[in-house]
């Protein structure tokens, strides 16, 4: 009788554990000066909190390496050693990895994505903060200190060097996608099958919430932060990034200049638009938004096809919203009558 009772209790406990319904957990912390949101489903609240804490630790570790705001970051320390042009320097696997991905993105995009424009980034960042238009000589001098050809990597030794002193690397166009990818990969190792990671608008979704077909994500219009497109995106195992000049821009002589800089001119683009890219790879979704912003529609479509991505461009022109997109982007767009977007 005792043995049968023990067996029955064990079966009940095992059955309860197996059929416990996962609950939705959402964790938000300020990282890289913006909200960083992690959403996933789990049956154990304590375990969920532990997983989130580990995930945010990954964010902190990578952000400390990649930032160009901290003079002591590994990225900035590497750039500071660039005067020693004959020597390859050992760098962390994470920094080497993202620099290698950046080199590949630069080659694939034929130069429209370029992390070597850090001097220009800092010049225009200071100009926006002071609201003072920089002299053309200053722009030319900063542009002179660019060039991805000067960044060399040695995969055998995991080392890197810069062949021109004074170049500053800026990972702002790729780091968020990279960090989001690393966090999502960690979540998957914790047997989480439904999760969403939002790195200040760079969103990676995996699986689907219980009882739903996917994750619902809203798209901002390019001319008002509180206005959203009527149709939302339905994502499952995809990433989406939207980039535009809604928050960061500068006006000069009747023109509005975006924070998205053209590597060839050294100035921000003047088109009032937002670009939304959907890709399997969050790193691709991140850097491709910058390239699509700069390229003609024909060249942008060709590039998106090459990297298996889709995009939507919403341009505010002549006081009207105009749209253009790749053929398959519409497959992700749905109209929801009663579903609030996850983000």
mmCIF file of C-alpha atoms in Angstrom:
data_model
loop_
_atom_site.group_PDB
_atom_site.id
_atom_site.type_symbol
_atom_site.label_atom_id
_atom_site.label_comp_id
_atom_site.label_asym_id
_atom_site.label_seq_id
_atom_site.Cartn_x
_atom_site.Cartn_y
_atom_site.Cartn_z
ATOM 1 C CA UNK A 1 0.000 0.000 0.000
ATOM 2 C CA UNK A 2 2.810 2.373 0.942
ATOM 3 C CA UNK A 3 4.650 1.670 -2.311
ATOM 4 C CA UNK A 4 1.478 2.247 -4.338
ATOM 5 C CA UNK A 5 0.878 5.537 -2.516
ATOM 6 C CA UNK A 6 4.416 6.728 -3.203
ATOM 7 C CA UNK A 7 4.082 5.757 -6.858
ATOM 8 C CA UNK A 8 0.793 7.645 -7.145
ATOM 9 C CA UNK A 9 2.221 10.790 -5.572
ATOM 10 C CA UNK A 10 5.270 10.638 -7.834
ATOM 11 C CA UNK A 11 3.031 10.316 -10.885
ATOM 12 C CA UNK A 12 0.939 13.280 -9.770
ATOM 13 C CA UNK A 13 4.015 15.467 -9.198
ATOM 14 C CA UNK A 14 5.528 14.469 -12.539
ATOM 15 C CA UNK A 15 2.222 15.037 -14.276
ATOM 16 C CA UNK A 16 1.805 18.472 -12.711
ATOM 17 C CA UNK A 17 5.338 19.466 -13.759
ATOM 18 C CA UNK A 18 4.845 18.235 -17.300
ATOM 19 C CA UNK A 19 1.551 20.034 -17.803
ATOM 20 C CA UNK A 20 2.278 23.241 -15.898
ATOM 21 C CA UNK A 21 1.314 26.130 -18.128
ATOM 22 C CA UNK A 22 4.146 28.517 -19.016
ATOM 23 C CA UNK A 23 3.634 32.114 -17.904
ATOM 24 C CA UNK A 24 4.686 35.262 -19.691
ATOM 25 C CA UNK A 25 7.624 37.118 -18.144
ATOM 26 C CA UNK A 26 8.848 40.540 -19.232
ATOM 27 C CA UNK A 27 12.069 42.081 -17.961
ATOM 28 C CA UNK A 28 13.150 45.632 -18.813
ATOM 29 C CA UNK A 29 16.413 47.336 -17.901
ATOM 30 C CA UNK A 30 18.164 50.430 -19.229
ATOM 31 C CA UNK A 31 21.133 49.355 -21.305
ATOM 32 C CA UNK A 32 23.172 51.482 -23.690
ATOM 33 C CA UNK A 33 21.023 54.473 -22.639
ATOM 34 C CA UNK A 34 17.835 52.817 -23.930
ATOM 35 C CA UNK A 35 15.262 50.282 -22.712
ATOM 36 C CA UNK A 36 16.335 46.681 -23.245
ATOM 37 C CA UNK A 37 13.388 44.283 -23.072
ATOM 38 C CA UNK A 38 13.392 40.509 -22.764
ATOM 39 C CA UNK A 39 10.091 38.602 -23.009
ATOM 40 C CA UNK A 40 9.760 34.842 -22.705
ATOM 41 C CA UNK A 41 7.538 32.089 -21.364
ATOM 42 C CA UNK A 42 8.514 29.849 -18.471
ATOM 43 C CA UNK A 43 6.869 27.701 -15.792
ATOM 44 C CA UNK A 44 9.111 28.812 -12.899
ATOM 45 C CA UNK A 45 9.217 32.483 -11.845
ATOM 46 C CA UNK A 46 12.436 32.137 -9.825
ATOM 47 C CA UNK A 47 14.214 30.399 -12.681
ATOM 48 C CA UNK A 48 12.909 33.037 -15.102
ATOM 49 C CA UNK A 49 14.432 35.802 -12.989
ATOM 50 C CA UNK A 50 17.768 33.974 -12.871
ATOM 51 C CA UNK A 51 17.776 33.530 -16.645
ATOM 52 C CA UNK A 52 16.978 37.213 -17.193
ATOM 53 C CA UNK A 53 19.783 38.260 -14.828
ATOM 54 C CA UNK A 54 22.263 36.113 -16.778
ATOM 55 C CA UNK A 55 21.000 37.550 -20.067
ATOM 56 C CA UNK A 56 21.462 41.130 -18.889
ATOM 57 C CA UNK A 57 24.959 40.237 -17.725
ATOM 58 C CA UNK A 58 25.730 39.191 -21.315
ATOM 59 C CA UNK A 59 24.418 42.564 -22.497
ATOM 60 C CA UNK A 60 26.611 44.480 -20.057
ATOM 61 C CA UNK A 61 29.704 42.481 -21.000
ATOM 62 C CA UNK A 62 29.279 43.045 -24.738
ATOM 63 C CA UNK A 63 28.202 46.688 -24.459
ATOM 64 C CA UNK A 64 31.327 47.448 -22.415
ATOM 65 C CA UNK A 65 33.455 46.078 -25.256
ATOM 66 C CA UNK A 66 31.632 47.716 -28.176
ATOM 67 C CA UNK A 67 30.789 51.228 -26.956
ATOM 68 C CA UNK A 68 32.568 54.237 -28.431
ATOM 69 C CA UNK A 69 31.380 56.497 -25.584
ATOM 70 C CA UNK A 70 33.774 55.052 -23.001
ATOM 71 C CA UNK A 71 37.453 55.844 -23.723
ATOM 72 C CA UNK A 72 38.400 52.706 -21.785
ATOM 73 C CA UNK A 73 36.241 50.329 -23.843
ATOM 74 C CA UNK A 74 38.097 47.628 -25.731
ATOM 75 C CA UNK A 75 36.934 49.118 -29.034
ATOM 76 C CA UNK A 76 38.352 52.537 -28.208
ATOM 77 C CA UNK A 77 41.552 51.101 -26.783
ATOM 78 C CA UNK A 78 42.080 49.167 -29.998
ATOM 79 C CA UNK A 79 41.499 52.298 -32.097
ATOM 80 C CA UNK A 80 43.909 54.259 -29.898
ATOM 81 C CA UNK A 81 46.676 51.740 -30.657
ATOM 82 C CA UNK A 82 46.214 52.245 -34.404
ATOM 83 C CA UNK A 83 49.327 54.475 -34.591
ATOM 84 C CA UNK A 84 51.363 51.284 -34.197
ATOM 85 C CA UNK A 85 50.545 50.274 -37.762
ATOM 86 C CA UNK A 86 53.008 47.410 -38.068
ATOM 87 C CA UNK A 87 51.643 45.312 -35.235
ATOM 88 C CA UNK A 88 48.643 43.026 -34.982
ATOM 89 C CA UNK A 89 47.004 43.285 -31.565
ATOM 90 C CA UNK A 90 45.151 40.514 -29.719
ATOM 91 C CA UNK A 91 41.500 41.349 -29.148
ATOM 92 C CA UNK A 92 38.659 39.518 -27.456
ATOM 93 C CA UNK A 93 36.732 36.888 -29.448
ATOM 94 C CA UNK A 94 33.591 39.058 -29.272
ATOM 95 C CA UNK A 95 35.326 42.132 -30.712
ATOM 96 C CA UNK A 96 37.038 40.063 -33.391
ATOM 97 C CA UNK A 97 33.716 38.444 -34.313
ATOM 98 C CA UNK A 98 31.808 41.702 -34.723
ATOM 99 C CA UNK A 99 34.664 43.321 -36.663
ATOM 100 C CA UNK A 100 34.723 40.334 -39.005
ATOM 101 C CA UNK A 101 30.954 40.558 -39.514
ATOM 102 C CA UNK A 102 31.320 44.281 -40.161
ATOM 103 C CA UNK A 103 33.999 43.671 -42.797
ATOM 104 C CA UNK A 104 31.743 41.154 -44.516
ATOM 105 C CA UNK A 105 28.769 43.537 -44.385
ATOM 106 C CA UNK A 106 30.917 46.296 -45.889
ATOM 107 C CA UNK A 107 31.983 44.018 -48.750
ATOM 108 C CA UNK A 108 28.470 42.666 -49.343
ATOM 109 C CA UNK A 109 26.933 46.148 -49.338
ATOM 110 C CA UNK A 110 29.703 47.512 -51.590
ATOM 111 C CA UNK A 111 30.646 50.093 -48.980
ATOM 112 C CA UNK A 112 27.208 51.428 -48.053
ATOM 113 C CA UNK A 113 27.667 49.983 -44.558
ATOM 114 C CA UNK A 114 30.884 51.255 -43.032
ATOM 115 C CA UNK A 115 31.999 51.151 -39.377
ATOM 116 C CA UNK A 116 35.139 53.211 -40.086
ATOM 117 C CA UNK A 117 33.169 56.496 -40.029
ATOM 118 C CA UNK A 118 33.558 56.943 -36.281
ATOM 119 C CA UNK A 119 35.257 60.350 -36.617
ATOM 120 C CA UNK A 120 32.282 61.577 -38.636
ATOM 121 C CA UNK A 121 29.849 60.055 -36.138
ATOM 122 C CA UNK A 122 31.480 61.907 -33.247
ATOM 123 C CA UNK A 123 31.654 65.162 -35.213
ATOM 124 C CA UNK A 124 27.938 65.111 -36.031
ATOM 125 C CA UNK A 125 26.996 63.877 -32.559
ATOM 126 C CA UNK A 126 28.702 66.938 -31.070
ATOM 127 C CA UNK A 127 27.064 69.170 -33.699
ATOM 128 C CA UNK A 128 23.578 67.942 -32.770
ATOM 129 C CA UNK A 129 24.274 68.418 -29.078
ATOM 130 C CA UNK A 130 25.563 71.969 -29.547
ATOM 131 C CA UNK A 131 23.158 72.762 -32.390
ATOM 132 C CA UNK A 132 26.109 74.195 -34.305
ATOM 133 C CA UNK A 133 26.654 73.264 -37.939
ATOM 134 C CA UNK A 134 30.246 72.036 -38.453
ATOM 135 C CA UNK A 135 32.576 73.699 -40.916
ATOM 136 C CA UNK A 136 33.036 71.872 -44.198
ATOM 137 C CA UNK A 137 36.759 71.653 -43.418
ATOM 138 C CA UNK A 138 35.981 69.719 -40.239
ATOM 139 C CA UNK A 139 33.761 67.299 -42.160
ATOM 140 C CA UNK A 140 36.458 66.811 -44.795
ATOM 141 C CA UNK A 141 39.125 66.181 -42.129
ATOM 142 C CA UNK A 142 36.930 63.590 -40.380
ATOM 143 C CA UNK A 143 36.105 61.943 -43.697
ATOM 144 C CA UNK A 144 39.799 61.668 -44.452
ATOM 145 C CA UNK A 145 40.144 59.433 -41.371
ATOM 146 C CA UNK A 146 37.889 56.677 -42.721
ATOM 147 C CA UNK A 147 38.382 53.533 -44.767
ATOM 148 C CA UNK A 148 37.569 49.886 -44.077
ATOM 149 C CA UNK A 149 40.569 48.847 -46.158
ATOM 150 C CA UNK A 150 42.781 50.012 -43.288
ATOM 151 C CA UNK A 151 41.207 47.542 -40.841
ATOM 152 C CA UNK A 152 42.914 44.160 -41.134
ATOM 153 C CA UNK A 153 42.005 40.966 -39.301
ATOM 154 C CA UNK A 154 43.919 37.728 -38.893
ATOM 155 C CA UNK A 155 41.469 34.849 -38.272
ATOM 156 C CA UNK A 156 44.284 32.401 -37.464
ATOM 157 C CA UNK A 157 45.486 34.381 -34.467
ATOM 158 C CA UNK A 158 42.346 36.375 -33.621
ATOM 159 C CA UNK A 159 44.303 39.604 -33.910
ATOM 160 C CA UNK A 160 43.660 42.907 -35.676
ATOM 161 C CA UNK A 161 45.416 46.070 -36.748
ATOM 162 C CA UNK A 162 44.682 49.412 -38.401
ATOM 163 C CA UNK A 163 46.969 50.639 -41.150
ATOM 164 C CA UNK A 164 46.090 54.297 -40.705
ATOM 165 C CA UNK A 165 46.365 56.227 -37.472
ATOM 166 C CA UNK A 166 43.398 58.254 -36.274
ATOM 167 C CA UNK A 167 40.570 56.070 -37.545
ATOM 168 C CA UNK A 168 37.719 55.577 -35.075
ATOM 169 C CA UNK A 169 35.397 52.607 -35.460
ATOM 170 C CA UNK A 170 31.681 52.999 -34.765
ATOM 171 C CA UNK A 171 29.689 49.796 -34.147
ATOM 172 C CA UNK A 172 26.396 51.616 -33.594
ATOM 173 C CA UNK A 173 24.901 50.227 -36.807
ATOM 174 C CA UNK A 174 25.507 46.571 -35.998
ATOM 175 C CA UNK A 175 26.111 46.107 -32.257
ATOM 176 C CA UNK A 176 22.449 46.073 -31.216
ATOM 177 C CA UNK A 177 21.638 43.267 -33.625
ATOM 178 C CA UNK A 178 24.731 41.373 -32.501
ATOM 179 C CA UNK A 179 23.907 41.705 -28.807
ATOM 180 C CA UNK A 180 20.267 40.767 -29.392
ATOM 181 C CA UNK A 181 21.418 37.651 -31.225
ATOM 182 C CA UNK A 182 23.743 36.604 -28.394
ATOM 183 C CA UNK A 183 20.996 37.072 -25.791
ATOM 184 C CA UNK A 184 18.537 35.045 -27.859
ATOM 185 C CA UNK A 185 21.074 32.268 -28.349
ATOM 186 C CA UNK A 186 21.548 32.134 -24.586
ATOM 187 C CA UNK A 187 17.784 31.932 -23.996
ATOM 188 C CA UNK A 188 17.545 28.997 -26.383
ATOM 189 C CA UNK A 189 20.196 27.137 -24.367
ATOM 190 C CA UNK A 190 17.861 27.491 -21.364
ATOM 191 C CA UNK A 191 15.138 25.465 -23.144
ATOM 192 C CA UNK A 192 13.061 28.579 -23.819
ATOM 193 C CA UNK A 193 11.132 28.052 -27.024
ATOM 194 C CA UNK A 194 9.177 31.327 -27.195
ATOM 195 C CA UNK A 195 11.043 34.601 -26.666
ATOM 196 C CA UNK A 196 11.375 38.159 -27.883
ATOM 197 C CA UNK A 197 14.392 40.420 -27.359
ATOM 198 C CA UNK A 198 13.975 44.153 -28.013
ATOM 199 C CA UNK A 199 17.223 46.117 -28.090
ATOM 200 C CA UNK A 200 15.779 49.624 -28.339
ATOM 201 C CA UNK A 201 13.812 48.736 -31.464
ATOM 202 C CA UNK A 202 16.054 45.985 -32.827
ATOM 203 C CA UNK A 203 13.740 43.026 -32.251
ATOM 204 C CA UNK A 204 14.496 39.322 -32.443
ATOM 205 C CA UNK A 205 11.627 36.850 -32.083
ATOM 206 C CA UNK A 206 11.825 33.093 -31.763
ATOM 207 C CA UNK A 207 8.993 30.600 -31.530
ATOM 208 C CA UNK A 208 5.497 31.838 -30.809
ATOM 209 C CA UNK A 209 3.577 32.686 -27.633
ATOM 210 C CA UNK A 210 1.135 29.981 -26.441
ATOM 211 C CA UNK A 211 -2.041 30.012 -28.469
ATOM 212 C CA UNK A 212 -0.705 32.533 -31.003
ATOM 213 C CA UNK A 213 0.745 32.278 -34.481
ATOM 214 C CA UNK A 214 3.695 34.535 -33.721
ATOM 215 C CA UNK A 215 4.832 37.783 -32.142
ATOM 216 C CA UNK A 216 2.992 40.963 -33.116
ATOM 217 C CA UNK A 217 5.264 43.977 -33.689
ATOM 218 C CA UNK A 218 4.182 47.512 -34.627
ATOM 219 C CA UNK A 219 5.980 49.795 -37.084
ATOM 220 C CA UNK A 220 6.485 53.496 -36.408
ATOM 221 C CA UNK A 221 5.821 56.048 -39.162
ATOM 222 C CA UNK A 222 8.760 58.293 -40.135
ATOM 223 C CA UNK A 223 7.162 61.589 -39.150
ATOM 224 C CA UNK A 224 5.536 61.078 -35.738
ATOM 225 C CA UNK A 225 6.677 58.993 -32.763
ATOM 226 C CA UNK A 226 3.114 58.290 -31.584
ATOM 227 C CA UNK A 227 1.827 57.192 -35.000
ATOM 228 C CA UNK A 228 1.938 53.568 -36.107
ATOM 229 C CA UNK A 229 1.137 51.858 -39.355
ATOM 230 C CA UNK A 230 -2.320 50.285 -39.360
ATOM 231 C CA UNK A 231 -0.898 46.887 -40.198
ATOM 232 C CA UNK A 232 1.489 45.161 -37.818
ATOM 233 C CA UNK A 233 4.130 42.518 -38.369
ATOM 234 C CA UNK A 234 3.653 38.890 -37.374
ATOM 235 C CA UNK A 235 7.054 37.381 -36.661
ATOM 236 C CA UNK A 236 8.196 33.868 -35.875
ATOM 237 C CA UNK A 237 11.902 33.057 -35.975
ATOM 238 C CA UNK A 238 12.720 36.400 -37.584
ATOM 239 C CA UNK A 239 14.309 39.686 -36.597
ATOM 240 C CA UNK A 240 13.203 43.197 -37.479
ATOM 241 C CA UNK A 241 14.961 46.553 -37.245
ATOM 242 C CA UNK A 242 13.636 50.001 -38.086
ATOM 243 C CA UNK A 243 15.955 52.940 -38.683
ATOM 244 C CA UNK A 244 15.164 56.565 -39.478
ATOM 245 C CA UNK A 245 15.649 60.185 -38.490
ATOM 246 C CA UNK A 246 12.609 60.493 -36.233
ATOM 247 C CA UNK A 247 14.720 61.174 -33.125
ATOM 248 C CA UNK A 248 18.193 62.146 -34.356
ATOM 249 C CA UNK A 249 18.574 64.787 -37.018
ATOM 250 C CA UNK A 250 19.825 68.317 -37.641
ATOM 251 C CA UNK A 251 18.308 71.135 -39.681
ATOM 252 C CA UNK A 252 20.435 73.516 -41.745
ATOM 253 C CA UNK A 253 19.415 76.048 -44.404
ATOM 254 C CA UNK A 254 15.969 74.544 -44.797
ATOM 255 C CA UNK A 255 17.154 70.944 -45.048
ATOM 256 C CA UNK A 256 16.816 68.153 -42.499
ATOM 257 C CA UNK A 257 19.908 65.955 -42.158
ATOM 258 C CA UNK A 258 19.566 62.483 -40.651
ATOM 259 C CA UNK A 259 22.031 60.933 -38.216
ATOM 260 C CA UNK A 260 22.466 58.209 -40.863
ATOM 261 C CA UNK A 261 25.657 59.318 -42.594
ATOM 262 C CA UNK A 262 26.665 58.622 -46.154
ATOM 263 C CA UNK A 263 30.256 57.330 -46.092
ATOM 264 C CA UNK A 264 31.008 58.919 -49.470
ATOM 265 C CA UNK A 265 29.864 62.444 -48.588
ATOM 266 C CA UNK A 266 30.348 62.626 -44.825
ATOM 267 C CA UNK A 267 26.890 64.200 -44.432
ATOM 268 C CA UNK A 268 23.574 62.815 -43.231
ATOM 269 C CA UNK A 269 20.953 61.812 -45.763
ATOM 270 C CA UNK A 270 18.215 64.386 -46.358
ATOM 271 C CA UNK A 271 15.363 62.058 -47.260
ATOM 272 C CA UNK A 272 12.679 61.866 -44.548
ATOM 273 C CA UNK A 273 12.189 58.134 -44.254
ATOM 274 C CA UNK A 274 12.186 55.094 -42.061
ATOM 275 C CA UNK A 275 13.457 51.708 -43.178
ATOM 276 C CA UNK A 276 12.204 48.452 -41.703
ATOM 277 C CA UNK A 277 14.163 45.281 -42.458
ATOM 278 C CA UNK A 278 13.106 41.708 -41.694
ATOM 279 C CA UNK A 279 15.709 38.936 -41.760
ATOM 280 C CA UNK A 280 16.425 35.619 -40.124
ATOM 281 C CA UNK A 281 19.727 37.022 -38.864
ATOM 282 C CA UNK A 282 19.390 39.974 -36.434
ATOM 283 C CA UNK A 283 22.855 41.224 -37.387
ATOM 284 C CA UNK A 284 21.791 41.467 -41.022
ATOM 285 C CA UNK A 285 18.523 43.166 -40.078
ATOM 286 C CA UNK A 286 20.501 45.788 -38.158
ATOM 287 C CA UNK A 287 23.172 46.801 -40.668
ATOM 288 C CA UNK A 288 20.932 46.454 -43.717
ATOM 289 C CA UNK A 289 18.634 49.276 -42.556
ATOM 290 C CA UNK A 290 21.529 51.713 -43.000
ATOM 291 C CA UNK A 291 22.379 50.443 -46.481
ATOM 292 C CA UNK A 292 18.766 50.518 -47.670
ATOM 293 C CA UNK A 293 18.507 54.109 -46.397
ATOM 294 C CA UNK A 294 21.399 55.117 -48.667
ATOM 295 C CA UNK A 295 20.831 53.049 -51.796
ATOM 296 C CA UNK A 296 18.413 53.422 -54.681
ATOM 297 C CA UNK A 297 15.387 51.139 -54.522
ATOM 298 C CA UNK A 298 16.771 48.940 -57.289
ATOM 299 C CA UNK A 299 20.149 48.476 -55.605
ATOM 300 C CA UNK A 300 18.550 48.014 -52.183
ATOM 301 C CA UNK A 301 16.304 45.227 -53.509
ATOM 302 C CA UNK A 302 19.286 43.506 -55.087
ATOM 303 C CA UNK A 303 21.222 43.689 -51.821
ATOM 304 C CA UNK A 304 18.260 42.449 -49.752
ATOM 305 C CA UNK A 305 17.838 39.493 -52.080
ATOM 306 C CA UNK A 306 21.521 38.636 -51.673
ATOM 307 C CA UNK A 307 21.236 38.435 -47.849
ATOM 308 C CA UNK A 308 17.750 36.837 -47.754
ATOM 309 C CA UNK A 309 15.995 39.848 -46.252
ATOM 310 C CA UNK A 310 12.863 41.900 -46.907
ATOM 311 C CA UNK A 311 12.345 45.608 -46.328
ATOM 312 C CA UNK A 312 9.759 48.366 -46.242
ATOM 313 C CA UNK A 313 10.629 52.017 -46.850
ATOM 314 C CA UNK A 314 8.143 54.602 -45.581
ATOM 315 C CA UNK A 315 9.068 58.042 -46.902
ATOM 316 C CA UNK A 316 7.439 61.310 -45.875
ATOM 317 C CA UNK A 317 7.434 63.321 -49.087
ATOM 318 C CA UNK A 318 5.299 66.286 -50.137
ATOM 319 C CA UNK A 319 3.414 65.964 -46.829
ATOM 320 C CA UNK A 320 2.370 62.437 -47.703
ATOM 321 C CA UNK A 321 3.561 58.960 -46.719
ATOM 322 C CA UNK A 322 4.854 56.952 -49.653
ATOM 323 C CA UNK A 323 5.742 53.270 -49.430
ATOM 324 C CA UNK A 324 7.952 50.896 -51.342
ATOM 325 C CA UNK A 325 8.983 47.401 -50.366
ATOM 326 C CA UNK A 326 10.389 44.094 -51.519
ATOM 327 C CA UNK A 327 7.845 41.649 -52.977
ATOM 328 C CA UNK A 328 7.630 39.301 -49.988
ATOM 329 C CA UNK A 329 7.500 41.907 -47.208
ATOM 330 C CA UNK A 330 3.698 41.858 -47.297
ATOM 331 C CA UNK A 331 3.712 38.227 -46.135
ATOM 332 C CA UNK A 332 4.686 39.484 -42.671
ATOM 333 C CA UNK A 333 2.073 42.257 -42.498
ATOM 334 C CA UNK A 334 -1.250 41.518 -40.840
ATOM 335 C CA UNK A 335 -4.248 43.529 -39.675
ATOM 336 C CA UNK A 336 -5.214 42.814 -36.068
ATOM 337 C CA UNK A 337 -8.540 43.956 -34.736
ATOM 338 C CA UNK A 338 -7.953 43.113 -31.085
ATOM 339 C CA UNK A 339 -4.299 42.155 -30.643
ATOM 340 C CA UNK A 340 -1.971 44.599 -28.976
ATOM 341 C CA UNK A 341 1.564 44.451 -30.371
ATOM 342 C CA UNK A 342 4.252 42.948 -28.167
ATOM 343 C CA UNK A 343 6.487 45.912 -29.084
#
